[in-house]
Amino acid sequence: MIVIKGAKVIHPPPLIHFGGDILKTVMSRKSVIALYVLPSLILVLILIYIPIVLSGYYGLTDWNGVGKMKFIGLDNYITLIHDKLFWTSTWHSILLGLFSVLSLIGYLIVSLILASKLKGSNLLRKIYIIPMLLSSVAIAQLWVKIYDPNNGMINSILTSLGVEHTPLWLADPKIALYAIFLPIVWQYAGFYIIILYAALINVPEELIEAARIDGANTFQIAYKIKIPLISGVLKVLVILAVVGSLKYFDLIYVMTGGGPGHASEVMASYMYKEAFGKFNFGYGSAIGFGLLVISMAATWLIQKFLKTKSDD
């Protein structure tokens, strides 16, 4: 368009000029954003990606952590594939992951109750968060006392009920692994409940009121409206539960050390024993790299089978 001002004809600047200015502005903004993001990228590179590459490389060596490395190729990984104890510990980690996922059902029920504006829900939320404030070592020591075969709380209750032969919770290979699952679930209950509660209270109240007007009961509102609307959050929590279980270490190591007889051994505790117990850092690194591969495969499978509409 030509603008006439007085006797002069004023032509607008060429379009390419505006385009050049916009391009410069965009590039300058990208440079500023890159400067802000760069420190985080460097930290992620140093703390995550480089250690992953180094772990994979150390798995190709025979190394005691101090002396000279000896490159042995894929020997550690071949040994890992045929290592029955590694697969036993992997199965234990998978069982813990399945147990953690099933526990999400209980967490969800509690969160639905809290989100229904139950009287005293504020106090209950504070109570549920208490285990997260304790260290894993403190929680492990607490539950060791609870499971004590002679003076522990559980066996004392069973004895008062007339049970003559009370279980040796942490000393019986058949039940030691499952006895550890309970304190793990108790430890992280507050974390999952708070996240689910935050998602549920953000469900639009208009949808709930409309459902009530249509005659839906509490169960139908929860099953047909609330749960589908937080499916993305549930998917993330399933991934966190599974991957967290696969790499779980501290509470198990303090309570049983992977025993008795490797009955409660998991991948992380087996890796620790090989690397820091036997000073076999090459094989320990191979176990760690195997744990990474299994965790990535589990994450991919969960994302594939729990695909939500928002992912399309």
PDB file of C-alpha atoms in Angstrom:
ATOM      1  CA  MET A   1       0.000   0.000   0.000  1.00  0.00           C
ATOM      2  CA  ILE A   2       1.186   3.554  -0.844  1.00  0.00           C
ATOM      3  CA  VAL A   3       0.520   6.300   1.696  1.00  0.00           C
ATOM      4  CA  ILE A   4       0.208   9.844   0.401  1.00  0.00           C
ATOM      5  CA  LYS A   5       1.201  12.495   2.904  1.00  0.00           C
ATOM      6  CA  GLY A   6       0.949  15.983   1.548  1.00  0.00           C
ATOM      7  CA  ALA A   7       2.763  16.095  -1.795  1.00  0.00           C
ATOM      8  CA  LYS A   8       5.089  13.200  -1.040  1.00  0.00           C
ATOM      9  CA  VAL A   9       4.523   9.557  -1.822  1.00  0.00           C
ATOM     10  CA  ILE A  10       5.871   7.338   0.947  1.00  0.00           C
ATOM     11  CA  HIS A  11       6.614   3.701   0.116  1.00  0.00           C
ATOM     12  CA  PRO A  12       6.772   1.173   2.962  1.00  0.00           C
ATOM     13  CA  PRO A  13      10.101  -0.543   3.486  1.00  0.00           C
ATOM     14  CA  PRO A  14      10.618  -3.724   1.521  1.00  0.00           C
ATOM     15  CA  LEU A  15       9.098  -6.874   3.057  1.00  0.00           C
ATOM     16  CA  ILE A  16      12.513  -8.511   3.185  1.00  0.00           C
ATOM     17  CA  HIS A  17      13.653  -5.737   5.513  1.00  0.00           C
ATOM     18  CA  PHE A  18      10.905  -6.592   8.004  1.00  0.00           C
ATOM     19  CA  GLY A  19      11.719 -10.254   7.585  1.00  0.00           C
ATOM     20  CA  GLY A  20      15.371  -9.608   8.312  1.00  0.00           C
ATOM     21  CA  ASP A  21      14.554  -7.699  11.500  1.00  0.00           C
ATOM     22  CA  ILE A  22      12.216 -10.459  12.682  1.00  0.00           C
ATOM     23  CA  LEU A  23      14.825 -13.098  11.912  1.00  0.00           C
ATOM     24  CA  LYS A  24      17.466 -11.175  13.879  1.00  0.00           C
ATOM     25  CA  THR A  25      15.062 -10.792  16.815  1.00  0.00           C
ATOM     26  CA  VAL A  26      14.235 -14.500  16.828  1.00  0.00           C
ATOM     27  CA  MET A  27      17.907 -15.456  16.594  1.00  0.00           C
ATOM     28  CA  SER A  28      18.815 -13.079  19.423  1.00  0.00           C
ATOM     29  CA  ARG A  29      16.048 -14.544  21.608  1.00  0.00           C
ATOM     30  CA  LYS A  30      17.267 -18.061  20.849  1.00  0.00           C
ATOM     31  CA  SER A  31      20.774 -17.024  21.846  1.00  0.00           C
ATOM     32  CA  VAL A  32      19.516 -15.642  25.162  1.00  0.00           C
ATOM     33  CA  ILE A  33      17.468 -18.811  25.812  1.00  0.00           C
ATOM     34  CA  ALA A  34      20.503 -20.940  24.947  1.00  0.00           C
ATOM     35  CA  LEU A  35      22.621 -19.034  27.465  1.00  0.00           C
ATOM     36  CA  TYR A  36      20.070 -19.709  30.201  1.00  0.00           C
ATOM     37  CA  VAL A  37      19.710 -23.399  29.283  1.00  0.00           C
ATOM     38  CA  LEU A  38      23.425 -24.054  28.709  1.00  0.00           C
ATOM     39  CA  PRO A  39      24.416 -24.459  32.411  1.00  0.00           C
ATOM     40  CA  SER A  40      21.663 -27.040  32.920  1.00  0.00           C
ATOM     41  CA  LEU A  41      22.673 -28.878  29.762  1.00  0.00           C
ATOM     42  CA  ILE A  42      26.289 -28.974  30.928  1.00  0.00           C
ATOM     43  CA  LEU A  43      25.231 -30.371  34.328  1.00  0.00           C
ATOM     44  CA  VAL A  44      23.019 -33.022  32.687  1.00  0.00           C
ATOM     45  CA  LEU A  45      25.876 -33.930  30.360  1.00  0.00           C
ATOM     46  CA  ILE A  46      28.395 -34.234  33.211  1.00  0.00           C
ATOM     47  CA  LEU A  47      26.131 -35.936  35.764  1.00  0.00           C
ATOM     48  CA  ILE A  48      24.063 -38.226  33.507  1.00  0.00           C
ATOM     49  CA  TYR A  49      25.203 -38.813  29.945  1.00  0.00           C
ATOM     50  CA  ILE A  50      28.963 -38.967  30.443  1.00  0.00           C
ATOM     51  CA  PRO A  51      28.646 -41.414  33.402  1.00  0.00           C
ATOM     52  CA  ILE A  52      26.364 -43.615  31.258  1.00  0.00           C
ATOM     53  CA  VAL A  53      28.970 -43.750  28.499  1.00  0.00           C
ATOM     54  CA  LEU A  54      31.761 -44.376  31.035  1.00  0.00           C
ATOM     55  CA  SER A  55      29.745 -47.123  32.722  1.00  0.00           C
ATOM     56  CA  GLY A  56      29.278 -48.851  29.386  1.00  0.00           C
ATOM     57  CA  TYR A  57      33.020 -48.523  28.686  1.00  0.00           C
ATOM     58  CA  TYR A  58      34.088 -49.765  32.138  1.00  0.00           C
ATOM     59  CA  GLY A  59      31.926 -52.810  31.495  1.00  0.00           C
ATOM     60  CA  LEU A  60      34.368 -53.675  28.696  1.00  0.00           C
ATOM     61  CA  THR A  61      37.310 -53.798  31.113  1.00  0.00           C
ATOM     62  CA  ASP A  62      38.739 -55.847  33.936  1.00  0.00           C
ATOM     63  CA  TRP A  63      39.313 -53.216  36.628  1.00  0.00           C
ATOM     64  CA  ASN A  64      39.496 -53.197  40.409  1.00  0.00           C
ATOM     65  CA  GLY A  65      38.770 -49.468  40.685  1.00  0.00           C
ATOM     66  CA  VAL A  66      42.369 -48.501  41.507  1.00  0.00           C
ATOM     67  CA  GLY A  67      44.875 -50.246  39.290  1.00  0.00           C
ATOM     68  CA  LYS A  68      45.325 -50.328  35.562  1.00  0.00           C
ATOM     69  CA  MET A  69      42.349 -51.180  33.368  1.00  0.00           C
ATOM     70  CA  LYS A  70      42.543 -54.217  31.131  1.00  0.00           C
ATOM     71  CA  PHE A  71      40.332 -54.144  28.056  1.00  0.00           C
ATOM     72  CA  ILE A  72      38.527 -57.491  27.724  1.00  0.00           C
ATOM     73  CA  GLY A  73      35.838 -56.633  25.185  1.00  0.00           C
ATOM     74  CA  LEU A  74      32.368 -58.089  25.724  1.00  0.00           C
ATOM     75  CA  ASP A  75      33.436 -60.738  28.248  1.00  0.00           C
ATOM     76  CA  ASN A  76      31.648 -59.047  31.172  1.00  0.00           C
ATOM     77  CA  TYR A  77      28.433 -58.664  29.205  1.00  0.00           C
ATOM     78  CA  ILE A  78      28.558 -62.279  28.014  1.00  0.00           C
ATOM     79  CA  THR A  79      29.095 -63.384  31.625  1.00  0.00           C
ATOM     80  CA  LEU A  80      26.177 -61.170  32.656  1.00  0.00           C
ATOM     81  CA  ILE A  81      23.826 -62.867  30.199  1.00  0.00           C
ATOM     82  CA  HIS A  82      24.678 -66.292  31.701  1.00  0.00           C
ATOM     83  CA  ASP A  83      24.707 -65.084  35.320  1.00  0.00           C
ATOM     84  CA  LYS A  84      21.773 -66.744  37.122  1.00  0.00           C
ATOM     85  CA  LEU A  85      22.155 -64.490  40.156  1.00  0.00           C
ATOM     86  CA  PHE A  86      21.806 -61.395  37.964  1.00  0.00           C
ATOM     87  CA  TRP A  87      18.556 -62.690  36.488  1.00  0.00           C
ATOM     88  CA  THR A  88      17.325 -63.671  39.954  1.00  0.00           C
ATOM     89  CA  SER A  89      17.988 -60.140  41.200  1.00  0.00           C
ATOM     90  CA  THR A  90      16.313 -58.770  38.045  1.00  0.00           C
ATOM     91  CA  TRP A  91      13.212 -60.857  38.757  1.00  0.00           C
ATOM     92  CA  HIS A  92      13.127 -59.552  42.334  1.00  0.00           C
ATOM     93  CA  SER A  93      13.311 -55.970  41.035  1.00  0.00           C
ATOM     94  CA  ILE A  94      10.497 -56.680  38.576  1.00  0.00           C
ATOM     95  CA  LEU A  95       8.376 -58.128  41.395  1.00  0.00           C
ATOM     96  CA  LEU A  96       8.981 -54.980  43.408  1.00  0.00           C
ATOM     97  CA  GLY A  97       7.949 -52.917  40.381  1.00  0.00           C
ATOM     98  CA  LEU A  98       4.707 -54.913  39.953  1.00  0.00           C
ATOM     99  CA  PHE A  99       3.962 -54.573  43.664  1.00  0.00           C
ATOM    100  CA  SER A 100       4.561 -50.823  43.467  1.00  0.00           C
ATOM    101  CA  VAL A 101       2.201 -50.492  40.489  1.00  0.00           C
ATOM    102  CA  LEU A 102      -0.514 -52.453  42.315  1.00  0.00           C
ATOM    103  CA  SER A 103       0.006 -50.191  45.325  1.00  0.00           C
ATOM    104  CA  LEU A 104      -0.989 -47.250  43.124  1.00  0.00           C
ATOM    105  CA  ILE A 105      -4.551 -48.575  43.308  1.00  0.00           C
ATOM    106  CA  GLY A 106      -4.528 -48.102  47.077  1.00  0.00           C
ATOM    107  CA  TYR A 107      -2.911 -44.679  46.744  1.00  0.00           C
ATOM    108  CA  LEU A 108      -5.589 -43.680  44.223  1.00  0.00           C
ATOM    109  CA  ILE A 109      -8.428 -44.783  46.514  1.00  0.00           C
ATOM    110  CA  VAL A 110      -6.978 -42.783  49.418  1.00  0.00           C
ATOM    111  CA  SER A 111      -6.514 -39.751  47.148  1.00  0.00           C
ATOM    112  CA  LEU A 112     -10.120 -39.985  45.928  1.00  0.00           C
ATOM    113  CA  ILE A 113     -11.316 -40.025  49.530  1.00  0.00           C
ATOM    114  CA  LEU A 114      -9.148 -37.033  50.440  1.00  0.00           C
ATOM    115  CA  ALA A 115     -10.278 -35.107  47.349  1.00  0.00           C
ATOM    116  CA  SER A 116     -13.924 -35.616  48.301  1.00  0.00           C
ATOM    117  CA  LYS A 117     -13.432 -32.962  51.015  1.00  0.00           C
ATOM    118  CA  LEU A 118     -13.532 -35.476  53.818  1.00  0.00           C
ATOM    119  CA  LYS A 119     -13.479 -33.938  57.280  1.00  0.00           C
ATOM    120  CA  GLY A 120      -9.934 -34.051  58.612  1.00  0.00           C
ATOM    121  CA  SER A 121      -8.356 -34.575  55.161  1.00  0.00           C
ATOM    122  CA  ASN A 122      -5.818 -31.786  55.782  1.00  0.00           C
ATOM    123  CA  LEU A 123      -4.516 -33.637  58.844  1.00  0.00           C
ATOM    124  CA  LEU A 124      -4.427 -36.941  56.953  1.00  0.00           C
ATOM    125  CA  ARG A 125      -2.351 -35.398  54.153  1.00  0.00           C
ATOM    126  CA  LYS A 126       0.215 -34.233  56.699  1.00  0.00           C
ATOM    127  CA  ILE A 127       0.311 -37.691  58.295  1.00  0.00           C
ATOM    128  CA  TYR A 128       0.853 -39.432  54.958  1.00  0.00           C
ATOM    129  CA  ILE A 129       3.800 -37.181  54.130  1.00  0.00           C
ATOM    130  CA  ILE A 130       5.702 -37.991  57.362  1.00  0.00           C
ATOM    131  CA  PRO A 131       7.528 -41.129  56.032  1.00  0.00           C
ATOM    132  CA  MET A 132       9.020 -39.036  53.224  1.00  0.00           C
ATOM    133  CA  LEU A 133      10.649 -36.775  55.799  1.00  0.00           C
ATOM    134  CA  LEU A 134      12.573 -39.706  57.295  1.00  0.00           C
ATOM    135  CA  SER A 135      15.792 -41.101  55.849  1.00  0.00           C
ATOM    136  CA  SER A 136      15.761 -44.568  54.314  1.00  0.00           C
ATOM    137  CA  VAL A 137      18.200 -45.790  56.965  1.00  0.00           C
ATOM    138  CA  ALA A 138      15.892 -44.614  59.768  1.00  0.00           C
ATOM    139  CA  ILE A 139      12.905 -46.290  58.110  1.00  0.00           C
ATOM    140  CA  ALA A 140      14.899 -49.507  57.629  1.00  0.00           C
ATOM    141  CA  GLN A 141      15.948 -49.588  61.285  1.00  0.00           C
ATOM    142  CA  LEU A 142      12.365 -48.897  62.370  1.00  0.00           C
ATOM    143  CA  TRP A 143      10.986 -51.806  60.356  1.00  0.00           C
ATOM    144  CA  VAL A 144      13.771 -54.136  61.463  1.00  0.00           C
ATOM    145  CA  LYS A 145      12.494 -53.529  64.997  1.00  0.00           C
ATOM    146  CA  ILE A 146       8.894 -54.059  63.892  1.00  0.00           C
ATOM    147  CA  TYR A 147       9.850 -57.366  62.232  1.00  0.00           C
ATOM    148  CA  ASP A 148      11.947 -58.550  65.205  1.00  0.00           C
ATOM    149  CA  PRO A 149      10.944 -62.224  65.759  1.00  0.00           C
ATOM    150  CA  ASN A 150      11.005 -61.959  69.563  1.00  0.00           C
ATOM    151  CA  ASN A 151       9.996 -58.430  70.536  1.00  0.00           C
ATOM    152  CA  GLY A 152       8.690 -56.988  67.280  1.00  0.00           C
ATOM    153  CA  MET A 153       5.255 -55.387  67.127  1.00  0.00           C
ATOM    154  CA  ILE A 154       3.866 -57.723  64.460  1.00  0.00           C
ATOM    155  CA  ASN A 155       4.900 -60.973  66.147  1.00  0.00           C
ATOM    156  CA  SER A 156       3.741 -59.651  69.538  1.00  0.00           C
ATOM    157  CA  ILE A 157       0.274 -59.072  68.055  1.00  0.00           C
ATOM    158  CA  LEU A 158       0.269 -62.532  66.462  1.00  0.00           C
ATOM    159  CA  THR A 159       1.348 -64.129  69.745  1.00  0.00           C
ATOM    160  CA  SER A 160      -1.451 -62.336  71.621  1.00  0.00           C
ATOM    161  CA  LEU A 161      -3.892 -63.745  69.058  1.00  0.00           C
ATOM    162  CA  GLY A 162      -2.707 -67.287  69.817  1.00  0.00           C
ATOM    163  CA  VAL A 163      -0.284 -67.890  66.940  1.00  0.00           C
ATOM    164  CA  GLU A 164       2.397 -70.279  68.245  1.00  0.00           C
ATOM    165  CA  HIS A 165       4.917 -70.277  65.399  1.00  0.00           C
ATOM    166  CA  THR A 166       5.411 -66.664  64.349  1.00  0.00           C
ATOM    167  CA  PRO A 167       7.297 -65.956  61.105  1.00  0.00           C
ATOM    168  CA  LEU A 168      10.958 -65.005  60.905  1.00  0.00           C
ATOM    169  CA  TRP A 169      10.144 -62.133  58.617  1.00  0.00           C
ATOM    170  CA  LEU A 170      13.634 -61.122  57.478  1.00  0.00           C
ATOM    171  CA  ALA A 171      15.361 -64.473  58.014  1.00  0.00           C
ATOM    172  CA  ASP A 172      13.030 -66.724  56.034  1.00  0.00           C
ATOM    173  CA  PRO A 173      14.074 -66.868  52.347  1.00  0.00           C
ATOM    174  CA  LYS A 174      10.471 -67.484  51.308  1.00  0.00           C
ATOM    175  CA  ILE A 175       9.039 -64.287  52.786  1.00  0.00           C
ATOM    176  CA  ALA A 176      12.007 -61.920  53.273  1.00  0.00           C
ATOM    177  CA  LEU A 177      11.548 -60.194  49.907  1.00  0.00           C
ATOM    178  CA  TYR A 178       7.822 -59.650  50.421  1.00  0.00           C
ATOM    179  CA  ALA A 179       8.385 -58.431  53.989  1.00  0.00           C
ATOM    180  CA  ILE A 180      10.567 -55.647  52.574  1.00  0.00           C
ATOM    181  CA  PHE A 181       7.899 -54.563  50.086  1.00  0.00           C
ATOM    182  CA  LEU A 182       5.613 -53.255  52.856  1.00  0.00           C
ATOM    183  CA  PRO A 183       8.014 -50.620  54.280  1.00  0.00           C
ATOM    184  CA  ILE A 184       8.879 -49.501  50.732  1.00  0.00           C
ATOM    185  CA  VAL A 185       5.191 -48.927  49.974  1.00  0.00           C
ATOM    186  CA  TRP A 186       4.766 -47.140  53.315  1.00  0.00           C
ATOM    187  CA  GLN A 187       7.804 -44.948  52.648  1.00  0.00           C
ATOM    188  CA  TYR A 188       6.541 -43.575  49.327  1.00  0.00           C
ATOM    189  CA  ALA A 189       2.803 -43.502  50.063  1.00  0.00           C
ATOM    190  CA  GLY A 190       2.824 -39.766  50.797  1.00  0.00           C
ATOM    191  CA  PHE A 191       4.645 -38.929  47.563  1.00  0.00           C
ATOM    192  CA  TYR A 192       2.115 -40.679  45.309  1.00  0.00           C
ATOM    193  CA  ILE A 193      -0.940 -39.656  47.338  1.00  0.00           C
ATOM    194  CA  ILE A 194      -0.025 -35.954  47.232  1.00  0.00           C
ATOM    195  CA  ILE A 195       0.533 -36.025  43.459  1.00  0.00           C
ATOM    196  CA  LEU A 196      -2.754 -37.857  42.840  1.00  0.00           C
ATOM    197  CA  TYR A 197      -4.590 -35.549  45.231  1.00  0.00           C
ATOM    198  CA  ALA A 198      -3.246 -32.472  43.415  1.00  0.00           C
ATOM    199  CA  ALA A 199      -4.414 -33.915  40.083  1.00  0.00           C
ATOM    200  CA  LEU A 200      -7.880 -34.803  41.405  1.00  0.00           C
ATOM    201  CA  ILE A 201      -8.663 -31.420  42.930  1.00  0.00           C
ATOM    202  CA  ASN A 202      -7.931 -29.834  39.541  1.00  0.00           C
ATOM    203  CA  VAL A 203     -10.706 -31.817  37.846  1.00  0.00           C
ATOM    204  CA  PRO A 204     -13.304 -29.207  36.751  1.00  0.00           C
ATOM    205  CA  GLU A 205     -16.126 -29.022  39.294  1.00  0.00           C
ATOM    206  CA  GLU A 206     -18.612 -28.301  36.479  1.00  0.00           C
ATOM    207  CA  LEU A 207     -18.169 -31.812  35.070  1.00  0.00           C
ATOM    208  CA  ILE A 208     -18.755 -33.376  38.471  1.00  0.00           C
ATOM    209  CA  GLU A 209     -21.889 -31.303  39.098  1.00  0.00           C
ATOM    210  CA  ALA A 210     -23.230 -32.137  35.635  1.00  0.00           C
ATOM    211  CA  ALA A 211     -22.685 -35.841  36.322  1.00  0.00           C
ATOM    212  CA  ARG A 212     -24.522 -35.562  39.644  1.00  0.00           C
ATOM    213  CA  ILE A 213     -27.454 -33.849  37.923  1.00  0.00           C
ATOM    214  CA  ASP A 214     -27.555 -36.745  35.427  1.00  0.00           C
ATOM    215  CA  GLY A 215     -27.852 -39.161  38.346  1.00  0.00           C
ATOM    216  CA  ALA A 216     -24.263 -40.471  38.576  1.00  0.00           C
ATOM    217  CA  ASN A 217     -23.203 -41.812  41.965  1.00  0.00           C
ATOM    218  CA  THR A 218     -19.825 -41.303  43.658  1.00  0.00           C
ATOM    219  CA  PHE A 219     -18.306 -44.454  42.169  1.00  0.00           C
ATOM    220  CA  GLN A 220     -19.428 -43.582  38.632  1.00  0.00           C
ATOM    221  CA  ILE A 221     -18.061 -40.041  38.957  1.00  0.00           C
ATOM    222  CA  ALA A 222     -14.695 -41.407  40.089  1.00  0.00           C
ATOM    223  CA  TYR A 223     -14.523 -44.148  37.448  1.00  0.00           C
ATOM    224  CA  LYS A 224     -16.027 -42.300  34.466  1.00  0.00           C
ATOM    225  CA  ILE A 225     -14.806 -38.732  35.036  1.00  0.00           C
ATOM    226  CA  LYS A 226     -12.022 -38.263  37.562  1.00  0.00           C
ATOM    227  CA  ILE A 227      -9.774 -41.217  36.715  1.00  0.00           C
ATOM    228  CA  PRO A 228      -9.906 -40.725  32.896  1.00  0.00           C
ATOM    229  CA  LEU A 229      -9.058 -37.034  33.317  1.00  0.00           C
ATOM    230  CA  ILE A 230      -5.917 -37.827  35.343  1.00  0.00           C
ATOM    231  CA  SER A 231      -4.799 -40.739  33.123  1.00  0.00           C
ATOM    232  CA  GLY A 232      -1.688 -38.790  32.069  1.00  0.00           C
ATOM    233  CA  VAL A 233      -0.644 -38.373  35.704  1.00  0.00           C
ATOM    234  CA  LEU A 234      -1.287 -42.071  36.378  1.00  0.00           C
ATOM    235  CA  LYS A 235       0.912 -43.001  33.422  1.00  0.00           C
ATOM    236  CA  VAL A 236       3.784 -40.896  34.774  1.00  0.00           C
ATOM    237  CA  LEU A 237       3.375 -42.433  38.240  1.00  0.00           C
ATOM    238  CA  VAL A 238       3.447 -45.958  36.798  1.00  0.00           C
ATOM    239  CA  ILE A 239       6.743 -45.143  35.058  1.00  0.00           C
ATOM    240  CA  LEU A 240       8.160 -43.628  38.258  1.00  0.00           C
ATOM    241  CA  ALA A 241       7.061 -46.654  40.296  1.00  0.00           C
ATOM    242  CA  VAL A 242       8.550 -49.216  37.903  1.00  0.00           C
ATOM    243  CA  VAL A 243      11.831 -47.446  37.182  1.00  0.00           C
ATOM    244  CA  GLY A 244      12.245 -46.491  40.847  1.00  0.00           C
ATOM    245  CA  SER A 245      11.721 -50.136  41.850  1.00  0.00           C
ATOM    246  CA  LEU A 246      14.232 -51.409  39.306  1.00  0.00           C
ATOM    247  CA  LYS A 247      16.981 -49.201  40.760  1.00  0.00           C
ATOM    248  CA  TYR A 248      15.907 -49.443  44.410  1.00  0.00           C
ATOM    249  CA  PHE A 249      18.769 -50.103  46.813  1.00  0.00           C
ATOM    250  CA  ASP A 250      19.106 -48.369  50.181  1.00  0.00           C
ATOM    251  CA  LEU A 251      16.290 -49.786  52.326  1.00  0.00           C
ATOM    252  CA  ILE A 252      16.844 -53.342  51.086  1.00  0.00           C
ATOM    253  CA  TYR A 253      20.578 -53.151  51.684  1.00  0.00           C
ATOM    254  CA  VAL A 254      20.148 -51.881  55.252  1.00  0.00           C
ATOM    255  CA  MET A 255      17.398 -54.339  56.216  1.00  0.00           C
ATOM    256  CA  THR A 256      18.722 -57.600  54.742  1.00  0.00           C
ATOM    257  CA  GLY A 257      21.819 -56.861  52.663  1.00  0.00           C
ATOM    258  CA  GLY A 258      20.168 -58.859  49.870  1.00  0.00           C
ATOM    259  CA  GLY A 259      19.862 -61.962  52.054  1.00  0.00           C
ATOM    260  CA  PRO A 260      19.199 -64.445  53.361  1.00  0.00           C
ATOM    261  CA  GLY A 261      20.955 -66.386  50.629  1.00  0.00           C
ATOM    262  CA  HIS A 262      20.257 -63.703  47.987  1.00  0.00           C
ATOM    263  CA  ALA A 263      16.505 -64.128  48.637  1.00  0.00           C
ATOM    264  CA  SER A 264      16.003 -60.355  48.610  1.00  0.00           C
ATOM    265  CA  GLU A 265      18.791 -59.446  46.192  1.00  0.00           C
ATOM    266  CA  VAL A 266      17.905 -56.778  43.638  1.00  0.00           C
ATOM    267  CA  MET A 267      19.897 -55.457  40.697  1.00  0.00           C
ATOM    268  CA  ALA A 268      21.236 -52.398  42.498  1.00  0.00           C
ATOM    269  CA  SER A 269      22.389 -54.346  45.575  1.00  0.00           C
ATOM    270  CA  TYR A 270      24.024 -56.990  43.364  1.00  0.00           C
ATOM    271  CA  MET A 271      25.837 -54.269  41.430  1.00  0.00           C
ATOM    272  CA  TYR A 272      27.027 -52.678  44.685  1.00  0.00           C
ATOM    273  CA  LYS A 273      28.368 -55.974  46.026  1.00  0.00           C
ATOM    274  CA  GLU A 274      30.272 -56.751  42.840  1.00  0.00           C
ATOM    275  CA  ALA A 275      31.762 -53.261  42.485  1.00  0.00           C
ATOM    276  CA  PHE A 276      32.430 -52.210  46.086  1.00  0.00           C
ATOM    277  CA  GLY A 277      32.374 -55.576  47.860  1.00  0.00           C
ATOM    278  CA  LYS A 278      34.515 -57.612  45.478  1.00  0.00           C
ATOM    279  CA  PHE A 279      36.234 -54.596  43.821  1.00  0.00           C
ATOM    280  CA  ASN A 280      35.155 -55.931  40.461  1.00  0.00           C
ATOM    281  CA  PHE A 281      34.286 -52.561  38.966  1.00  0.00           C
ATOM    282  CA  GLY A 282      34.295 -53.851  35.405  1.00  0.00           C
ATOM    283  CA  TYR A 283      31.587 -56.423  36.051  1.00  0.00           C
ATOM    284  CA  GLY A 284      29.739 -54.041  38.400  1.00  0.00           C
ATOM    285  CA  SER A 285      29.631 -51.451  35.603  1.00  0.00           C
ATOM    286  CA  ALA A 286      28.265 -54.097  33.239  1.00  0.00           C
ATOM    287  CA  ILE A 287      25.482 -54.828  35.748  1.00  0.00           C
ATOM    288  CA  GLY A 288      24.752 -51.105  36.023  1.00  0.00           C
ATOM    289  CA  PHE A 289      24.569 -50.776  32.245  1.00  0.00           C
ATOM    290  CA  GLY A 290      22.258 -53.794  32.122  1.00  0.00           C
ATOM    291  CA  LEU A 291      20.041 -52.098  34.724  1.00  0.00           C
ATOM    292  CA  LEU A 292      19.917 -48.995  32.507  1.00  0.00           C
ATOM    293  CA  VAL A 293      18.897 -51.023  29.445  1.00  0.00           C
ATOM    294  CA  ILE A 294      16.158 -52.861  31.381  1.00  0.00           C
ATOM    295  CA  SER A 295      14.841 -49.585  32.840  1.00  0.00           C
ATOM    296  CA  MET A 296      14.703 -47.977  29.391  1.00  0.00           C
ATOM    297  CA  ALA A 297      12.930 -51.038  27.971  1.00  0.00           C
ATOM    298  CA  ALA A 298      10.394 -50.959  30.826  1.00  0.00           C
ATOM    299  CA  THR A 299       9.756 -47.239  30.226  1.00  0.00           C
ATOM    300  CA  TRP A 300       9.225 -47.836  26.500  1.00  0.00           C
ATOM    301  CA  LEU A 301       6.791 -50.696  27.138  1.00  0.00           C
ATOM    302  CA  ILE A 302       4.785 -48.650  29.643  1.00  0.00           C
ATOM    303  CA  GLN A 303       4.564 -45.714  27.239  1.00  0.00           C
ATOM    304  CA  LYS A 304       3.478 -48.059  24.456  1.00  0.00           C
ATOM    305  CA  PHE A 305       0.750 -49.886  26.374  1.00  0.00           C
ATOM    306  CA  LEU A 306      -0.506 -46.920  28.421  1.00  0.00           C
ATOM    307  CA  LYS A 307      -0.683 -44.463  25.556  1.00  0.00           C
ATOM    308  CA  THR A 308      -3.147 -41.644  26.285  1.00  0.00           C
ATOM    309  CA  LYS A 309      -5.062 -39.419  23.875  1.00  0.00           C
ATOM    310  CA  SER A 310      -2.803 -36.499  24.741  1.00  0.00           C
ATOM    311  CA  ASP A 311       0.155 -38.456  23.304  1.00  0.00           C
ATOM    312  CA  ASP A 312      -1.370 -38.532  19.813  1.00  0.00           C
TER     313      ASP A 312
END
